[in-house]
PDB file of C-alpha atoms in Angstrom:
ATOM      1  CA  MET H1488      87.847  44.385 -21.072  1.00 43.00           C
ATOM      2  CA  GLN H1489      84.999  43.338 -18.655  1.00 46.00           C
ATOM      3  CA  LYS H1490      82.553  45.909 -18.304  1.00 48.00           C
ATOM      4  CA  THR H1491      81.214  46.109 -14.694  1.00 64.00           C
ATOM      5  CA  ASN H1492      80.196  49.359 -14.123  1.00 89.00           C
ATOM      6  CA  PHE H1493      78.716  52.251 -15.674  1.00 95.00           C
ATOM      7  CA  GLN H1494      81.018  54.100 -17.948  1.00 97.00           C
ATOM      8  CA  ILE H1495      80.436  57.526 -19.601  1.00 98.00           C
ATOM      9  CA  ALA H1496      83.051  58.237 -22.376  1.00 97.00           C
ATOM     10  CA  ILE H1497      83.288  61.951 -23.209  1.00 97.00           C
ATOM     11  CA  ASP H1498      85.749  62.808 -26.311  1.00 96.00           C
ATOM     12  CA  GLY H1499      86.110  66.244 -28.098  1.00 95.00           C
ATOM     13  CA  PRO H1500      88.463  68.854 -29.011  1.00 95.00           C
ATOM     14  CA  VAL H1501      90.344  71.436 -26.794  1.00 91.00           C
ATOM     15  CA  ALA H1502      88.574  74.010 -25.042  1.00 92.00           C
ATOM     16  CA  ALA H1503      85.334  72.177 -25.820  1.00 93.00           C
ATOM     17  CA  GLY H1504      83.853  71.926 -22.480  1.00 91.00           C
ATOM     18  CA  LYS H1505      84.843  68.396 -21.645  1.00 92.00           C
ATOM     19  CA  GLY H1506      86.619  69.346 -18.280  1.00 89.00           C
ATOM     20  CA  THR H1507      84.363  71.601 -16.692  1.00 91.00           C
ATOM     21  CA  ILE H1508      81.289  69.470 -17.670  1.00 95.00           C
ATOM     22  CA  ALA H1509      82.682  66.088 -17.037  1.00 95.00           C
ATOM     23  CA  LYS H1510      83.562  67.296 -13.654  1.00 92.00           C
ATOM     24  CA  THR H1511      80.397  68.730 -12.894  1.00 93.00           C
ATOM     25  CA  LEU H1512      78.472  65.597 -13.990  1.00 95.00           C
ATOM     26  CA  ALA H1513      80.577  63.330 -12.137  1.00 94.00           C
ATOM     27  CA  GLY H1514      79.897  65.414  -9.344  1.00 90.00           C
ATOM     28  CA  LYS H1515      76.175  64.862  -9.559  1.00 92.00           C
ATOM     29  CA  LEU H1516      76.039  61.504 -10.344  1.00 94.00           C
ATOM     30  CA  HIS H1517      78.710  60.445  -7.576  1.00 92.00           C
ATOM     31  CA  PHE H1518      80.685  59.061 -10.308  1.00 94.00           C
ATOM     32  CA  LEU H1519      84.570  59.149 -10.642  1.00 92.00           C
ATOM     33  CA  TYR H1520      85.826  61.572 -12.776  1.00 94.00           C
ATOM     34  CA  VAL H1521      89.101  61.010 -14.850  1.00 94.00           C
ATOM     35  CA  ASP H1522      91.182  63.452 -16.869  1.00 91.00           C
ATOM     36  CA  THR H1523      93.030  61.589 -19.032  1.00 92.00           C
ATOM     37  CA  GLY H1524      94.379  64.505 -20.500  1.00 90.00           C
ATOM     38  CA  ALA H1525      96.007  65.204 -17.027  1.00 94.00           C
ATOM     39  CA  MET H1526      97.657  61.977 -17.463  1.00 95.00           C
ATOM     40  CA  TYR H1527      99.294  62.348 -20.619  1.00 95.00           C
ATOM     41  CA  ARG H1528     100.417  65.960 -19.275  1.00 96.00           C
ATOM     42  CA  ALA H1529     102.003  63.986 -16.168  1.00 97.00           C
ATOM     43  CA  ALA H1530     104.013  61.863 -19.140  1.00 97.00           C
ATOM     44  CA  GLY H1531     105.004  64.852 -20.697  1.00 97.00           C
ATOM     45  CA  LEU H1532     106.127  66.274 -17.631  1.00 97.00           C
ATOM     46  CA  LEU H1533     108.062  63.280 -16.519  1.00 97.00           C
ATOM     47  CA  ALA H1534     109.928  63.389 -20.070  1.00 97.00           C
ATOM     48  CA  VAL H1535     110.664  67.097 -19.590  1.00 97.00           C
ATOM     49  CA  GLN H1536     112.061  66.742 -15.903  1.00 95.00           C
ATOM     50  CA  ASN H1537     114.281  64.072 -17.050  1.00 95.00           C
ATOM     51  CA  GLN H1538     115.507  66.029 -20.266  1.00 96.00           C
ATOM     52  CA  TRP H1539     114.462  63.263 -22.669  1.00 96.00           C
ATOM     53  CA  GLN H1540     113.614  64.298 -26.537  1.00 95.00           C
ATOM     54  CA  ILE H1541     110.072  62.927 -27.058  1.00 96.00           C
ATOM     55  CA  ASN H1542     110.186  60.828 -29.917  1.00 95.00           C
ATOM     56  CA  LEU H1543     109.779  56.996 -31.165  1.00 94.00           C
ATOM     57  CA  ASP H1544     113.433  56.400 -30.199  1.00 95.00           C
ATOM     58  CA  ASN H1545     112.768  57.452 -26.728  1.00 95.00           C
ATOM     59  CA  GLN H1546     109.287  55.977 -26.222  1.00 96.00           C
ATOM     60  CA  ASP H1547     110.445  52.743 -24.600  1.00 97.00           C
ATOM     61  CA  LYS H1548     112.444  54.795 -22.067  1.00 96.00           C
ATOM     62  CA  ILE H1549     109.378  56.983 -21.455  1.00 97.00           C
ATOM     63  CA  ALA H1550     106.730  54.331 -21.514  1.00 97.00           C
ATOM     64  CA  ALA H1551     108.716  52.130 -18.875  1.00 97.00           C
ATOM     65  CA  ALA H1552     109.324  55.419 -16.613  1.00 96.00           C
ATOM     66  CA  LEU H1553     105.476  55.777 -16.668  1.00 96.00           C
ATOM     67  CA  ALA H1554     104.592  52.163 -16.344  1.00 96.00           C
ATOM     68  CA  ALA H1555     107.018  52.523 -13.070  1.00 96.00           C
ATOM     69  CA  ALA H1556     105.812  55.748 -11.646  1.00 95.00           C
ATOM     70  CA  GLN H1557     103.294  56.324  -9.181  1.00 94.00           C
ATOM     71  CA  LEU H1558     100.426  58.256 -10.983  1.00 95.00           C
ATOM     72  CA  HIS H1559      97.617  59.025  -9.004  1.00 92.00           C
ATOM     73  CA  LEU H1560      94.425  60.844  -9.780  1.00 91.00           C
ATOM     74  CA  GLU H1561      92.261  62.037  -7.052  1.00 89.00           C
ATOM     75  CA  ASN H1562      88.824  63.860  -7.142  1.00 88.00           C
ATOM     76  CA  ILE H1563      88.363  66.757  -4.530  1.00 87.00           C
ATOM     77  CA  LEU H1564      86.628  70.161  -3.996  1.00 81.00           C
ATOM     78  CA  ASP H1565      88.300  73.647  -4.345  1.00 79.00           C
ATOM     79  CA  GLU H1566      87.278  76.256  -2.173  1.00 77.00           C
ATOM     80  CA  ASN H1567      84.013  76.942  -4.308  1.00 74.00           C
ATOM     81  CA  ARG H1568      82.956  73.239  -3.524  1.00 76.00           C
ATOM     82  CA  GLN H1569      83.567  72.466  -7.193  1.00 77.00           C
ATOM     83  CA  LEU H1570      85.377  69.187  -8.004  1.00 80.00           C
ATOM     84  CA  MET H1571      88.744  69.283  -9.502  1.00 83.00           C
ATOM     85  CA  THR H1572      91.582  66.771 -10.198  1.00 87.00           C
ATOM     86  CA  LEU H1573      94.788  66.572  -7.683  1.00 92.00           C
ATOM     87  CA  VAL H1574      97.390  64.923  -9.807  1.00 95.00           C
ATOM     88  CA  THR H1575     100.370  63.528  -8.030  1.00 96.00           C
ATOM     89  CA  LEU H1576     103.574  61.972  -9.933  1.00 97.00           C
ATOM     90  CA  ASN H1577     105.935  59.852  -7.705  1.00 95.00           C
ATOM     91  CA  GLY H1578     104.411  61.379  -4.594  1.00 95.00           C
ATOM     92  CA  GLU H1579     104.523  65.528  -5.801  1.00 97.00           C
ATOM     93  CA  ASP H1580     101.590  67.570  -6.372  1.00 97.00           C
ATOM     94  CA  VAL H1581     102.151  68.328 -10.208  1.00 97.00           C
ATOM     95  CA  SER H1582      98.314  69.670 -10.755  1.00 95.00           C
ATOM     96  CA  GLU H1583      99.731  73.243 -11.649  1.00 93.00           C
ATOM     97  CA  LYS H1584     103.284  72.289 -13.237  1.00 95.00           C
ATOM     98  CA  ILE H1585     101.387  70.057 -15.822  1.00 96.00           C
ATOM     99  CA  ARG H1586      99.021  72.792 -17.133  1.00 90.00           C
ATOM    100  CA  THR H1587     101.831  74.958 -18.669  1.00 90.00           C
ATOM    101  CA  GLN H1588     102.208  75.829 -22.089  1.00 86.00           C
ATOM    102  CA  GLU H1589     105.622  73.619 -22.533  1.00 93.00           C
ATOM    103  CA  ILE H1590     103.894  70.521 -20.545  1.00 95.00           C
ATOM    104  CA  SER H1591     100.783  70.974 -23.078  1.00 90.00           C
ATOM    105  CA  GLU H1592     103.278  70.680 -25.984  1.00 91.00           C
ATOM    106  CA  ALA H1593     105.131  67.600 -24.466  1.00 95.00           C
ATOM    107  CA  ALA H1594     101.668  66.122 -23.407  1.00 94.00           C
ATOM    108  CA  SER H1595     100.767  66.423 -27.661  1.00 87.00           C
ATOM    109  CA  LYS H1596     104.135  64.731 -28.466  1.00 92.00           C
ATOM    110  CA  VAL H1597     104.124  61.751 -26.161  1.00 94.00           C
ATOM    111  CA  ALA H1598     100.365  61.077 -27.142  1.00 89.00           C
ATOM    112  CA  THR H1599     101.763  60.167 -30.515  1.00 89.00           C
ATOM    113  CA  LEU H1600     104.017  57.488 -29.021  1.00 94.00           C
ATOM    114  CA  PRO H1601     101.962  54.024 -29.225  1.00 94.00           C
ATOM    115  CA  LYS H1602     103.894  52.417 -26.426  1.00 96.00           C
ATOM    116  CA  VAL H1603     103.486  55.704 -24.005  1.00 96.00           C
ATOM    117  CA  ARG H1604      99.485  55.310 -25.116  1.00 94.00           C
ATOM    118  CA  GLN H1605      99.447  51.785 -24.548  1.00 95.00           C
ATOM    119  CA  VAL H1606     100.710  52.249 -20.950  1.00 97.00           C
ATOM    120  CA  LEU H1607      98.052  55.128 -20.100  1.00 96.00           C
ATOM    121  CA  VAL H1608      94.766  53.415 -21.700  1.00 96.00           C
ATOM    122  CA  GLU H1609      95.758  50.413 -19.328  1.00 95.00           C
ATOM    123  CA  LYS H1610      95.882  52.356 -16.501  1.00 94.00           C
ATOM    124  CA  GLN H1611      92.512  54.054 -17.845  1.00 95.00           C
ATOM    125  CA  GLN H1612      90.595  50.813 -18.359  1.00 95.00           C
ATOM    126  CA  HIS H1613      91.754  49.695 -14.927  1.00 92.00           C
ATOM    127  CA  LEU H1614      89.871  52.552 -13.304  1.00 91.00           C
ATOM    128  CA  ALA H1615      87.049  51.773 -15.052  1.00 94.00           C
ATOM    129  CA  THR H1616      86.831  48.431 -13.948  1.00 92.00           C
ATOM    130  CA  LYS H1617      86.820  49.484 -10.205  1.00 91.00           C
ATOM    131  CA  PHE H1618      84.431  52.535 -10.256  1.00 91.00           C
ATOM    132  CA  ASN H1619      81.550  54.349 -12.041  1.00 95.00           C
ATOM    133  CA  VAL H1620      83.444  56.521 -14.232  1.00 96.00           C
ATOM    134  CA  VAL H1621      83.237  59.946 -16.536  1.00 97.00           C
ATOM    135  CA  MET H1622      86.314  59.816 -18.476  1.00 96.00           C
ATOM    136  CA  GLU H1623      87.026  62.340 -21.172  1.00 94.00           C
ATOM    137  CA  GLY H1624      89.654  62.739 -23.544  1.00 90.00           C
ATOM    138  CA  ARG H1625      90.472  62.370 -27.578  1.00 90.00           C
ATOM    139  CA  ASP H1626      90.214  58.349 -27.589  1.00 91.00           C
ATOM    140  CA  ILE H1627      87.814  57.643 -24.917  1.00 95.00           C
ATOM    141  CA  GLY H1628      84.964  56.084 -27.106  1.00 96.00           C
ATOM    142  CA  LEU H1629      87.133  54.899 -29.600  1.00 94.00           C
ATOM    143  CA  ARG H1630      90.217  52.968 -27.904  1.00 94.00           C
ATOM    144  CA  VAL H1631      90.009  53.454 -23.999  1.00 96.00           C
ATOM    145  CA  LEU H1632      86.236  52.494 -23.314  1.00 97.00           C
ATOM    146  CA  PRO H1633      84.745  51.069 -26.431  1.00 96.00           C
ATOM    147  CA  ASP H1634      82.161  49.218 -24.761  1.00 95.00           C
ATOM    148  CA  ALA H1635      80.631  52.430 -22.622  1.00 96.00           C
ATOM    149  CA  GLN H1636      77.151  52.513 -21.991  1.00 96.00           C
ATOM    150  CA  LEU H1637      77.239  55.999 -22.827  1.00 97.00           C
ATOM    151  CA  LYS H1638      79.546  57.959 -25.693  1.00 98.00           C
ATOM    152  CA  LEU H1639      79.416  61.865 -26.134  1.00 98.00           C
ATOM    153  CA  TYR H1640      81.296  63.805 -28.233  1.00 98.00           C
ATOM    154  CA  LEU H1641      81.537  67.468 -27.170  1.00 97.00           C
ATOM    155  CA  THR H1642      82.474  70.601 -29.685  1.00 96.00           C
ATOM    156  CA  ALA H1643      82.113  74.015 -30.102  1.00 96.00           C
ATOM    157  CA  ASP H1644      83.120  76.570 -32.727  1.00 96.00           C
ATOM    158  CA  LEU H1645      86.770  77.637 -33.023  1.00 96.00           C
ATOM    159  CA  ALA H1646      86.119  81.256 -31.934  1.00 96.00           C
ATOM    160  CA  GLU H1647      84.153  80.081 -28.919  1.00 96.00           C
ATOM    161  CA  ARG H1648      87.025  77.475 -27.670  1.00 96.00           C
ATOM    162  CA  ALA H1649      89.740  80.223 -28.326  1.00 96.00           C
ATOM    163  CA  LYS H1650      88.082  82.437 -26.124  1.00 95.00           C
ATOM    164  CA  ARG H1651      87.586  79.896 -23.385  1.00 93.00           C
ATOM    165  CA  ARG H1652      91.249  78.707 -23.531  1.00 92.00           C
ATOM    166  CA  PHE H1653      92.353  82.404 -23.448  1.00 93.00           C
ATOM    167  CA  GLU H1654      90.480  82.588 -20.206  1.00 91.00           C
ATOM    168  CA  GLN H1655      91.514  79.599 -18.574  1.00 85.00           C
ATOM    169  CA  ASN H1656      95.115  80.870 -19.563  1.00 83.00           C
ATOM    170  CA  ARG H1657      95.204  84.740 -19.053  1.00 84.00           C
ATOM    171  CA  LEU H1658      96.459  84.541 -15.270  1.00 80.00           C
ATOM    172  CA  LEU H1659      99.066  81.964 -16.087  1.00 78.00           C
ATOM    173  CA  GLU H1660     100.373  83.879 -19.447  1.00 84.00           C
ATOM    174  CA  PRO H1661      99.731  87.268 -18.790  1.00 86.00           C
ATOM    175  CA  ASN H1662     101.229  88.656 -22.355  1.00 89.00           C
ATOM    176  CA  LEU H1663      99.109  86.152 -24.176  1.00 89.00           C
ATOM    177  CA  THR H1664      96.645  87.115 -26.780  1.00 94.00           C
ATOM    178  CA  LEU H1665      93.020  85.707 -27.900  1.00 94.00           C
ATOM    179  CA  GLU H1666      94.554  85.436 -31.678  1.00 95.00           C
ATOM    180  CA  GLU H1667      97.458  83.430 -30.590  1.00 95.00           C
ATOM    181  CA  VAL H1668      95.358  81.388 -28.645  1.00 94.00           C
ATOM    182  CA  LYS H1669      93.302  80.336 -31.702  1.00 96.00           C
ATOM    183  CA  LYS H1670      96.329  79.650 -33.379  1.00 95.00           C
ATOM    184  CA  ARG H1671      97.335  77.259 -30.670  1.00 92.00           C
ATOM    185  CA  VAL H1672      93.791  75.558 -30.703  1.00 94.00           C
ATOM    186  CA  GLN H1673      94.044  75.205 -34.580  1.00 94.00           C
ATOM    187  CA  GLU H1674      97.345  73.595 -34.351  1.00 92.00           C
ATOM    188  CA  ARG H1675      96.112  71.277 -31.288  1.00 89.00           C
ATOM    189  CA  ASP H1676      93.253  70.104 -33.512  1.00 92.00           C
ATOM    190  CA  GLN H1677      95.635  69.421 -36.320  1.00 91.00           C
ATOM    191  CA  LEU H1678      97.945  67.366 -34.139  1.00 86.00           C
ATOM    192  CA  ASP H1679      94.801  65.333 -32.658  1.00 87.00           C
ATOM    193  CA  MET H1680      93.111  64.758 -35.637  1.00 91.00           C
ATOM    194  CA  SER H1681      95.663  63.614 -37.654  1.00 89.00           C
ATOM    195  CA  ARG H1682      97.956  61.352 -35.607  1.00 83.00           C
ATOM    196  CA  GLU H1683      98.389  57.890 -36.894  1.00 84.00           C
ATOM    197  CA  ILE H1684      97.669  56.089 -33.418  1.00 84.00           C
ATOM    198  CA  ASP H1685      93.815  56.653 -32.123  1.00 86.00           C
ATOM    199  CA  PRO H1686      93.039  60.156 -33.634  1.00 89.00           C
ATOM    200  CA  LEU H1687      90.397  62.443 -32.340  1.00 92.00           C
ATOM    201  CA  THR H1688      87.258  61.132 -34.333  1.00 93.00           C
ATOM    202  CA  ILE H1689      83.415  60.719 -33.733  1.00 95.00           C
ATOM    203  CA  VAL H1690      82.667  57.204 -33.101  1.00 96.00           C
ATOM    204  CA  PRO H1691      79.587  56.010 -34.964  1.00 96.00           C
ATOM    205  CA  ASP H1692      77.599  55.551 -31.618  1.00 96.00           C
ATOM    206  CA  ALA H1693      78.635  58.902 -29.912  1.00 97.00           C
ATOM    207  CA  ILE H1694      75.819  61.464 -29.467  1.00 97.00           C
ATOM    208  CA  VAL H1695      77.428  64.769 -30.380  1.00 97.00           C
ATOM    209  CA  LEU H1696      76.603  67.882 -28.347  1.00 96.00           C
ATOM    210  CA  ASP H1697      77.683  71.172 -29.791  1.00 96.00           C
ATOM    211  CA  THR H1698      78.502  73.597 -26.384  1.00 95.00           C
ATOM    212  CA  THR H1699      78.718  76.791 -28.354  1.00 95.00           C
ATOM    213  CA  HIS H1700      75.343  78.335 -27.205  1.00 94.00           C
ATOM    214  CA  LEU H1701      74.914  76.074 -24.378  1.00 93.00           C
ATOM    215  CA  ASP H1702      75.533  76.868 -20.272  1.00 92.00           C
ATOM    216  CA  ILE H1703      77.254  74.051 -18.248  1.00 92.00           C
ATOM    217  CA  GLU H1704      73.801  72.989 -16.567  1.00 94.00           C
ATOM    218  CA  THR H1705      71.980  72.626 -19.560  1.00 95.00           C
ATOM    219  CA  VAL H1706      74.632  70.734 -20.913  1.00 95.00           C
ATOM    220  CA  VAL H1707      75.007  68.136 -17.712  1.00 96.00           C
ATOM    221  CA  ASN H1708      71.218  68.047 -17.287  1.00 96.00           C
ATOM    222  CA  ASN H1709      70.866  66.644 -20.604  1.00 95.00           C
ATOM    223  CA  ILE H1710      73.397  64.334 -20.111  1.00 96.00           C
ATOM    224  CA  VAL H1711      71.925  62.973 -17.055  1.00 96.00           C
ATOM    225  CA  GLY H1712      68.980  62.749 -18.800  1.00 95.00           C
ATOM    226  CA  LEU H1713      70.573  60.342 -21.227  1.00 94.00           C
ATOM    227  CA  VAL H1714      72.031  58.394 -18.372  1.00 94.00           C
ATOM    228  CA  GLN H1715      68.497  57.960 -16.599  1.00 91.00           C
ATOM    229  CA  THR H1716      67.119  56.928 -20.058  1.00 91.00           C
ATOM    230  CA  HIS H1717      69.772  54.207 -20.277  1.00 87.00           C
ATOM    231  CA  GLU H1718      69.212  53.049 -17.074  1.00 83.00           C
ATOM    232  CA  ALA H1719      65.126  52.803 -17.183  1.00 80.00           C
ATOM    233  CA  SER H1720      65.721  50.636 -20.248  1.00 81.00           C
ATOM    234  CA  THR H1721      68.195  48.150 -18.909  1.00 73.00           C
TER     235      THR H1721
END
């Protein structure tokens, strides 16, 4: 893939702060924020809506439907002037639908299907040829943007990540417990790191940032400094 714009690839496990940090960073740099996780969630929703079993036998059907689908991501500002992603699938705003536990589990399953991944990687790479991007996910530095000028791996300890995810989901799932969330996070880590196709990994040229004890502003300012250093050296 020809590299024509500035690309920031951010990888890391669930609830490491990738989304919040990537959105804040994109807003500060005036880059396009690309939430690849939302794209996999949309693929999972597509399969669920059509009542398709998410497995290798059905991957051609899911991949074809996804390739033909109108999947659009738009950066907008919420009521607090914070950047957020509006996700539309075939003309329907699915921004909230894709955040349920059912669709989260479906997203994990479709992410194991090679042909579905191929469709989404091509869509993601196409965006990176049109815009300066901050792209976050689990295989960005490894597969989607292997030539990105800046690759980051954000992480945090399990207890902190479980706490963050609990706070994110408690309104959607009022009966949720912190212990249950911790179990879900561990299971998601296992799925992401053990899948055969493009597992979550730290690529050799990635800069690792542990966000356990860092606030968002500190992490974002550190990354902006890295961008400025890179630009000054080229």
